[in-house]
Amino acid sequence: MQYTFSDEQEEFRLIVRRFMDDKSPTTEVRELMATDQGYDKAVWKQLSQELGLPGIHIPEAYGGQGFGFIELCIVMEEMGRALLCAPFFSATALAATAIMSAGTEEQKLALLPDIASGETLAALAYNESSGHWDPASTALTATPSDDGYVLNGGKSFVVDGHVADLLIAVARTPGTSGIYGLSLFSLEGKGEGVKRRLLQSLDPTRKLAQIEFDNAPATLLGELDAGGTTLPHILDLAAVALASESVGSAQKMLESSIEYALLRMQFGRLIGSFQAIKHKCADMFLEVELAKSAAYYAASAAAEQTPDFPAVASLAKACASDTYMKAAQECIQIHGGIGFTWENDTHLYFKRAKSSEVFLGDPNYHRDQLVLRWED
Amino acid sequence: MTTNNTADSNTTSNEQTPDEQSVRSEVRTWLEQNWDPNLTLLEWRKKLIDSGWGVPAWPKEWHGRGLTIGLGDAVDDELRKMGAVSVAKTGVRMLAAATILEHGTDMHKAKFLYPLLTGEDTWCQLFSEPGSGSDLAGLTTRADFDGENWIFNGQKVWTTSAHHAKWGMVLARSNWDLPKHQGMTYFLIDMEQPGVEVRPLRQMNGHASFNEIFFTDAKIAPEFMVSKEGNGWKVAMTTLAHERRLADGIRSWGRGDKGSGRVYDEQKAEIATVMEPYKWYPQRAGRVDLLIERAKATGKYDDPTVRQAIAKVLIMAKAAEWTGRRVKAAHALGRQPGPEGSLGKLAGSQVARLAAQAHTLIAGADAMLTSEDGAMDGLISEILISVPAESIAGGTDEIQRNIISERGLGMPKEPRTDVDRPFRDVPRNTVG
Ligand SMILES: Cc1cc2nc3c(=O)[nH]c(=O)nc-3n(C[C@H](O)[C@H](O)[C@H](O)COP(=O)(O)OP(=O)(O)OC[C@H]3O[C@@H](n4cnc5c(N)ncnc54)[C@H](O)[C@@H]3O)c2cc1C
């Protein structure tokens, strides 16, 4: 188990951070969040070509950088810190991970290189409008056709689904129920029978789409009916990636709180000199560090494929979600009235915290999973 | 509001005070003879004000009948039963009225109270500044006397209704050599003048319910000073005490009277304008009332963790509500408000936070959506992004805790270095 980052990883983090500082100041975030597309193509191209980030954890054999899950999480953390608006989480952390876990060798060779180069935007269409995070709740059907399958039904809350070139959809064989009969399918975002709609999201920095499938032709990804075993792992990896993003954002909330507390005066002194504020910051520091440790441990457990991974994935997700939500709340509180204004950046983070709190399952769900999956 | 009327009148009645039944029957008789929904709103309100039934708890010489607050509530209750529209009571105007009644000159009373009650004049309160919120007494808007007028320069913020207000209550620094609390003066300012610029202020929930105000050589004639120079802090405390007491009434959104007739239509239009900034206030408090209904509608009612979360909210909310009622009941009996007033505010912040958590659990993935895509057409998401205001607006939680411990529990204050010297020597923010 890796408890601290190597010098190379720390260096890599700095490079990513510098890029984010440069390309994703909140002025940029605000501009992008107001657009439907939600990201800047030029920045995405640079991020792909100069840093190779979309292929970070994709093996070199499939055109990626060949780093591991820990590096992916470092990227997520830095993106969370900068609230970067880009289809990285959707394409790399979610869709590429799904393809790597479920696809055949041939499919990986066919699909991953374009994701790794940033040319193909992919999205994982998993959740449905029922809002359940349990894979067993999947209702989208995949019926065999002459040259593959056709999908019927709908997906919702698909991150960047409105711009994705490639969709990886979870569907079930008609007549099956529970976690049986689930498979993954790939199809083109603009394909026949696919209707997409951008949803109005509470967090405008993360775009969500609703997708309707009406006899949409699709290709089976990997084995038929294997979703029951591949999906939980894919979702656990996704949860850890999201937890990493959340701790990056939470750290930013802590720093922003301290910065303001050392700037703002009331009653003739810095508000940071009041114990009420100091204690808040100390508590926030404690919680953020704990959440980081949980996220780092989970990333390492993912990389090393340790048996406790499923439990610690849920632990990290629950811990990071709660911590980020609370840190964002406290950051607003420490800013006082200005923290509640549109002009102040804290609300951008607060809204991301709210959406990350429930995405892939809220802390209640993951606490439950944590205990059910725990093995002594 | 009216549940404790009987108790009020029983305990406060004496020879001079009429009993509740006779007051009720007197106002009923008057209403039967005079209430006419086809009058214009202005015509009706003038009639009501002239009769003394518009604000019966006000002094006789200023449009009232000198009745107790409890009896005043009984009169309002009779108006409601009859479906009769009341005087203009919404928004911050009642704070202005209370302040003027207590500290204003006869000229102020004669000039301002009547059009305030008819609804012709709208008011705003100009206290908070970008540089001073919790530390209201640290304000730096300056008022300088040029021999003829007071000249105003500076900036105010969080001013509700300023964009359509005719008059404002404003607190400014008139002396920088005195300690902070002694150098402030309270004025009534004409908002419709060139030196006053009003800009909307957008909040994180997308609404722009407040304004920023910029004074550039705005003018106020000396007779619009309230109380005397340097006495502004004391007058402001009166305004704020009434704000705490009237908070619910000021913000109650859209409580128009039901009925048809010209007067109702005009009242509806008035409410729409005056109350517009307050329409998200119920959401900011967490909408506890929706929790059970939402849990049932989404099927989350069957989840014991959701029920636990809702129970926590209900325990806090109900206990806090009853604490509020205790305070109100005591006030109606004429007792001095105690520190329980501050408890309600603090409890409210916790209720709002807990309720937002419970709403998140109930909404699940839908918590990520807003507007028409969101749960209840975006009402739920509005709760989620409005509750952070509850622990800041009207005094932050931290300040409430200071007040509770120091004034309520008698614990020592922290040493202060900002009150014992000329204000100009106190360190302060250079920008907001
Ligand atoms: C939705 C909303 C509505 C509002 N409506 C109005 C209105 O109608 N009229 C009006 O005049 N104002 C209004 N305000 C302003 C509000 O009163 C102030 O925002 C509030 O009092 C806090 O002041 P501030 O914003 O300057 O924060 P600051 O006072 O700068 O506080 C920043 C942080 O420091 C903490 N702090 C400050 N002093 C102390 C201390 N002594 N001990 C411990 N902690 C301390 C605060 O608790 C806070 O966490 C509104 C604000 C909001 C958000």
Short mmCIF file of C-alpha atoms in Angstrom, two decimals, chain B residues 155-406:
data_model
loop_
_atom_site.label_atom_id
_atom_site.label_comp_id
_atom_site.label_asym_id
_atom_site.label_seq_id
_atom_site.Cartn_x
_atom_site.Cartn_y
_atom_site.Cartn_z
CA GLN B 155 -21.54 52.51 -0.04
CA LYS B 156 -24.29 50.34 1.40
CA VAL B 157 -25.13 46.76 0.55
CA TRP B 158 -27.86 44.13 1.03
CA THR B 159 -30.55 46.74 0.70
CA THR B 160 -33.87 45.13 -0.11
CA SER B 161 -36.36 47.12 -2.20
CA ALA B 162 -33.99 50.03 -2.75
CA HIS B 163 -34.80 50.00 -6.46
CA HIS B 164 -38.36 51.11 -5.81
CA ALA B 165 -37.98 52.83 -2.44
CA LYS B 166 -38.87 56.47 -2.06
CA TRP B 167 -37.23 56.80 1.35
CA GLY B 168 -34.43 55.11 3.22
CA MET B 169 -33.35 54.81 6.84
CA VAL B 170 -29.65 55.37 6.77
CA LEU B 171 -26.92 55.21 9.36
CA ALA B 172 -23.71 57.12 8.66
CA ARG B 173 -20.58 58.33 10.39
CA SER B 174 -20.72 62.02 11.20
CA ASN B 175 -17.76 62.16 13.57
CA TRP B 176 -14.51 60.22 13.16
CA ASP B 177 -12.84 61.49 16.31
CA LEU B 178 -15.24 59.87 18.72
CA PRO B 179 -15.32 56.15 19.58
CA LYS B 180 -17.18 54.16 16.95
CA HIS B 181 -20.59 53.94 18.62
CA GLN B 182 -20.73 57.66 19.39
CA GLY B 183 -19.92 59.04 15.97
CA MET B 184 -22.94 57.80 14.02
CA THR B 185 -26.09 59.65 13.06
CA TYR B 186 -29.39 58.32 11.75
CA PHE B 187 -31.12 60.01 8.81
CA LEU B 188 -34.11 59.59 6.56
CA ILE B 189 -32.90 59.95 3.01
CA ASP B 190 -34.74 60.73 -0.19
CA MET B 191 -33.72 57.86 -2.48
CA GLU B 192 -34.89 59.63 -5.60
CA GLN B 193 -32.01 62.05 -5.96
CA PRO B 194 -28.98 62.20 -8.25
CA GLY B 195 -26.38 61.32 -5.60
CA VAL B 196 -27.96 57.93 -4.94
CA GLU B 197 -27.17 55.09 -7.31
CA VAL B 198 -28.86 51.71 -6.91
CA ARG B 199 -27.43 48.54 -8.45
CA PRO B 200 -28.89 45.05 -8.15
CA LEU B 201 -26.85 42.46 -6.28
CA ARG B 202 -27.06 38.88 -7.54
CA GLN B 203 -26.99 36.03 -5.05
CA MET B 204 -25.68 32.50 -5.45
CA ASN B 205 -29.23 31.24 -5.96
CA GLY B 206 -29.61 33.39 -9.06
CA HIS B 207 -32.05 35.90 -7.59
CA ALA B 208 -31.19 39.56 -7.25
CA SER B 209 -33.28 40.47 -4.21
CA PHE B 210 -30.91 43.07 -2.85
CA ASN B 211 -29.10 46.14 -3.99
CA GLU B 212 -25.83 47.92 -3.60
CA ILE B 213 -26.16 51.63 -2.99
CA PHE B 214 -23.57 54.20 -3.89
CA PHE B 215 -23.74 57.69 -2.37
CA THR B 216 -21.89 60.40 -4.20
CA ASP B 217 -22.52 63.75 -2.56
CA ALA B 218 -26.10 62.81 -1.84
CA LYS B 219 -27.89 65.46 0.20
CA ILE B 220 -30.04 65.36 3.30
CA ALA B 221 -31.53 68.44 4.90
CA PRO B 222 -30.86 68.71 8.67
CA GLU B 223 -34.52 68.28 9.59
CA PHE B 224 -34.38 64.70 8.30
CA MET B 225 -31.97 63.70 11.04
CA VAL B 226 -33.62 61.27 13.48
CA SER B 227 -32.89 61.98 17.14
CA LYS B 228 -29.72 64.03 17.45
CA GLU B 229 -26.27 64.01 15.97
CA GLY B 230 -24.19 61.17 17.37
CA ASN B 231 -27.24 59.29 18.60
CA GLY B 232 -27.53 57.10 15.51
CA TRP B 233 -26.50 53.84 17.11
CA LYS B 234 -29.27 54.01 19.67
CA VAL B 235 -31.88 54.71 17.00
CA ALA B 236 -30.54 51.91 14.83
CA MET B 237 -30.92 49.52 17.76
CA THR B 238 -34.62 50.38 17.83
CA THR B 239 -34.94 49.55 14.15
CA LEU B 240 -33.10 46.27 14.62
CA ALA B 241 -35.13 45.28 17.67
CA HIS B 242 -38.28 45.70 15.62
CA GLU B 243 -36.71 43.81 12.74
CA ARG B 244 -36.21 40.80 14.99
CA ARG B 245 -39.76 41.07 16.30
CA LEU B 246 -41.40 41.59 12.92
CA ALA B 247 -39.20 39.30 10.87
CA ASP B 248 -41.95 36.84 10.03
CA GLY B 249 -44.44 39.50 9.04
CA ILE B 250 -42.00 41.38 6.87
CA ARG B 251 -41.11 38.36 4.83
CA SER B 252 -44.36 36.46 4.69
CA TRP B 253 -44.59 36.02 0.99
CA GLY B 254 -47.75 36.57 -0.95
CA ARG B 255 -50.17 36.57 1.94
CA GLY B 256 -52.78 38.50 0.04
CA ASP B 257 -56.44 38.49 0.93
CA LYS B 258 -58.72 36.34 -1.17
CA GLY B 259 -61.68 37.86 -2.92
CA SER B 260 -62.71 39.71 -6.00
CA GLY B 261 -62.94 43.43 -6.46
CA ARG B 262 -60.74 46.31 -7.41
CA VAL B 263 -59.08 46.60 -4.03
CA TYR B 264 -57.94 42.97 -4.18
CA ASP B 265 -56.45 43.36 -7.63
CA GLU B 266 -54.50 46.39 -6.55
CA GLN B 267 -53.33 44.64 -3.42
CA LYS B 268 -52.15 41.70 -5.48
CA ALA B 269 -50.09 44.01 -7.66
CA GLU B 270 -48.62 45.67 -4.59
CA ILE B 271 -47.67 42.35 -3.03
CA ALA B 272 -46.11 41.18 -6.26
CA THR B 273 -43.78 44.18 -6.29
CA VAL B 274 -43.02 44.62 -2.63
CA MET B 275 -42.73 40.95 -1.80
CA GLU B 276 -40.86 39.88 -4.94
CA PRO B 277 -37.45 39.94 -3.19
CA TYR B 278 -38.76 37.64 -0.48
CA LYS B 279 -40.15 34.87 -2.64
CA TRP B 280 -37.22 32.52 -2.01
CA TYR B 281 -37.13 33.19 1.76
CA PRO B 282 -39.21 30.13 2.64
CA GLN B 283 -36.73 28.01 0.68
CA ARG B 284 -33.83 29.59 2.54
CA ALA B 285 -35.36 28.36 5.81
CA GLY B 286 -35.32 24.78 4.49
CA ARG B 287 -39.01 24.08 3.70
CA VAL B 288 -39.48 21.65 6.54
CA ASP B 289 -43.16 21.53 5.60
CA LEU B 290 -42.37 19.63 2.41
CA LEU B 291 -40.25 16.84 3.85
CA ILE B 292 -42.87 14.19 4.62
CA GLU B 293 -44.82 14.90 1.46
CA ARG B 294 -41.67 14.63 -0.64
CA ALA B 295 -40.53 11.46 1.09
CA LYS B 296 -43.87 9.84 0.34
CA ALA B 297 -43.97 11.06 -3.24
CA THR B 298 -40.49 9.70 -3.99
CA GLY B 299 -40.88 6.40 -2.14
CA LYS B 300 -38.03 7.36 0.20
CA TYR B 301 -40.48 7.22 3.09
CA ASP B 302 -39.70 3.50 3.30
CA ASP B 303 -36.02 4.16 3.91
CA PRO B 304 -35.35 4.26 7.66
CA THR B 305 -32.27 6.46 7.22
CA VAL B 306 -34.42 9.03 5.45
CA ARG B 307 -37.01 8.88 8.22
CA GLN B 308 -34.25 9.42 10.78
CA ALA B 309 -33.02 12.45 8.87
CA ILE B 310 -36.52 13.89 8.68
CA ALA B 311 -37.11 13.19 12.37
CA LYS B 312 -34.00 15.15 13.30
CA VAL B 313 -35.28 18.12 11.34
CA LEU B 314 -38.74 17.92 12.85
CA ILE B 315 -37.44 17.72 16.41
CA MET B 316 -35.29 20.78 15.90
CA ALA B 317 -37.88 22.70 13.93
CA LYS B 318 -40.78 22.05 16.27
CA ALA B 319 -38.83 22.73 19.45
CA ALA B 320 -37.55 25.95 17.87
CA GLU B 321 -41.03 26.96 16.76
CA TRP B 322 -42.39 26.49 20.27
CA THR B 323 -39.50 28.49 21.66
CA GLY B 324 -40.48 31.26 19.29
CA ARG B 325 -44.05 31.07 20.51
CA ARG B 326 -42.91 31.32 24.09
CA VAL B 327 -41.05 34.51 23.21
CA LYS B 328 -44.05 35.94 21.37
CA ALA B 329 -46.48 35.07 24.11
CA ALA B 330 -44.25 36.72 26.69
CA HIS B 331 -43.90 39.78 24.50
CA ALA B 332 -47.65 40.04 24.11
CA LEU B 333 -47.86 40.16 27.89
CA GLY B 334 -45.56 43.15 27.78
CA ARG B 335 -42.51 41.34 29.12
CA GLN B 336 -39.05 42.34 27.98
CA PRO B 337 -37.62 39.98 25.36
CA GLY B 338 -34.89 37.76 26.81
CA PRO B 339 -32.00 35.95 25.14
CA GLU B 340 -34.42 33.33 23.78
CA GLY B 341 -34.83 35.64 20.77
CA SER B 342 -31.27 34.88 19.74
CA LEU B 343 -31.81 31.16 20.25
CA GLY B 344 -34.53 31.07 17.62
CA LYS B 345 -32.22 32.55 15.02
CA LEU B 346 -29.48 30.05 15.78
CA ALA B 347 -31.90 27.15 15.83
CA GLY B 348 -33.27 28.31 12.50
CA SER B 349 -29.85 28.01 10.88
CA GLN B 350 -29.53 24.44 12.07
CA VAL B 351 -33.03 23.58 10.95
CA ALA B 352 -32.26 24.96 7.50
CA ARG B 353 -29.05 22.96 7.18
CA LEU B 354 -30.59 19.73 8.43
CA ALA B 355 -33.60 20.22 6.18
CA ALA B 356 -31.37 20.73 3.15
CA GLN B 357 -29.59 17.50 4.01
CA ALA B 358 -32.86 15.64 4.30
CA HIS B 359 -34.13 17.15 1.04
CA THR B 360 -30.91 16.01 -0.63
CA LEU B 361 -31.40 12.46 0.64
CA ILE B 362 -34.98 12.46 -0.55
CA ALA B 363 -34.20 13.94 -3.96
CA GLY B 364 -31.27 11.60 -4.59
CA ALA B 365 -29.93 12.07 -8.11
CA ASP B 366 -32.59 14.69 -8.76
CA ALA B 367 -30.72 16.97 -6.37
CA MET B 368 -28.34 17.54 -9.28
CA LEU B 369 -31.04 19.16 -11.40
CA THR B 370 -32.66 22.55 -11.33
CA SER B 371 -35.39 24.67 -12.92
CA GLU B 372 -37.98 22.69 -14.86
CA ASP B 373 -35.76 19.61 -14.80
CA GLY B 374 -35.44 19.71 -11.03
CA ALA B 375 -37.70 18.27 -8.38
CA MET B 376 -40.87 20.34 -7.92
CA ASP B 377 -39.90 22.52 -10.86
CA GLY B 378 -36.68 23.57 -9.22
CA LEU B 379 -38.14 24.40 -5.82
CA ILE B 380 -36.03 21.72 -4.16
CA SER B 381 -32.81 22.90 -5.79
CA GLU B 382 -33.68 26.43 -4.70
CA ILE B 383 -33.75 25.15 -1.12
CA LEU B 384 -30.36 23.53 -1.54
CA ILE B 385 -28.69 26.68 -2.83
CA SER B 386 -30.50 29.14 -0.56
CA VAL B 387 -30.01 27.68 2.93
CA PRO B 388 -26.47 29.02 3.31
CA ALA B 389 -28.04 32.47 3.73
CA GLU B 390 -29.88 31.46 6.87
CA SER B 391 -26.76 31.37 9.04
CA ILE B 392 -25.52 34.74 7.72
CA ALA B 393 -28.45 37.08 7.08
CA GLY B 394 -29.67 39.08 10.04
CA GLY B 395 -26.51 38.35 12.04
CA THR B 396 -24.27 35.31 11.58
CA ASP B 397 -24.41 32.22 13.75
CA GLU B 398 -21.08 33.18 15.27
CA ILE B 399 -22.42 36.58 16.28
CA GLN B 400 -25.58 34.98 17.67
CA ARG B 401 -23.42 32.69 19.79
CA ASN B 402 -21.50 35.70 21.09
CA ILE B 403 -24.74 37.47 21.97
CA ILE B 404 -26.22 34.40 23.63
CA SER B 405 -23.17 33.69 25.73
CA GLU B 406 -22.41 37.29 26.66
#
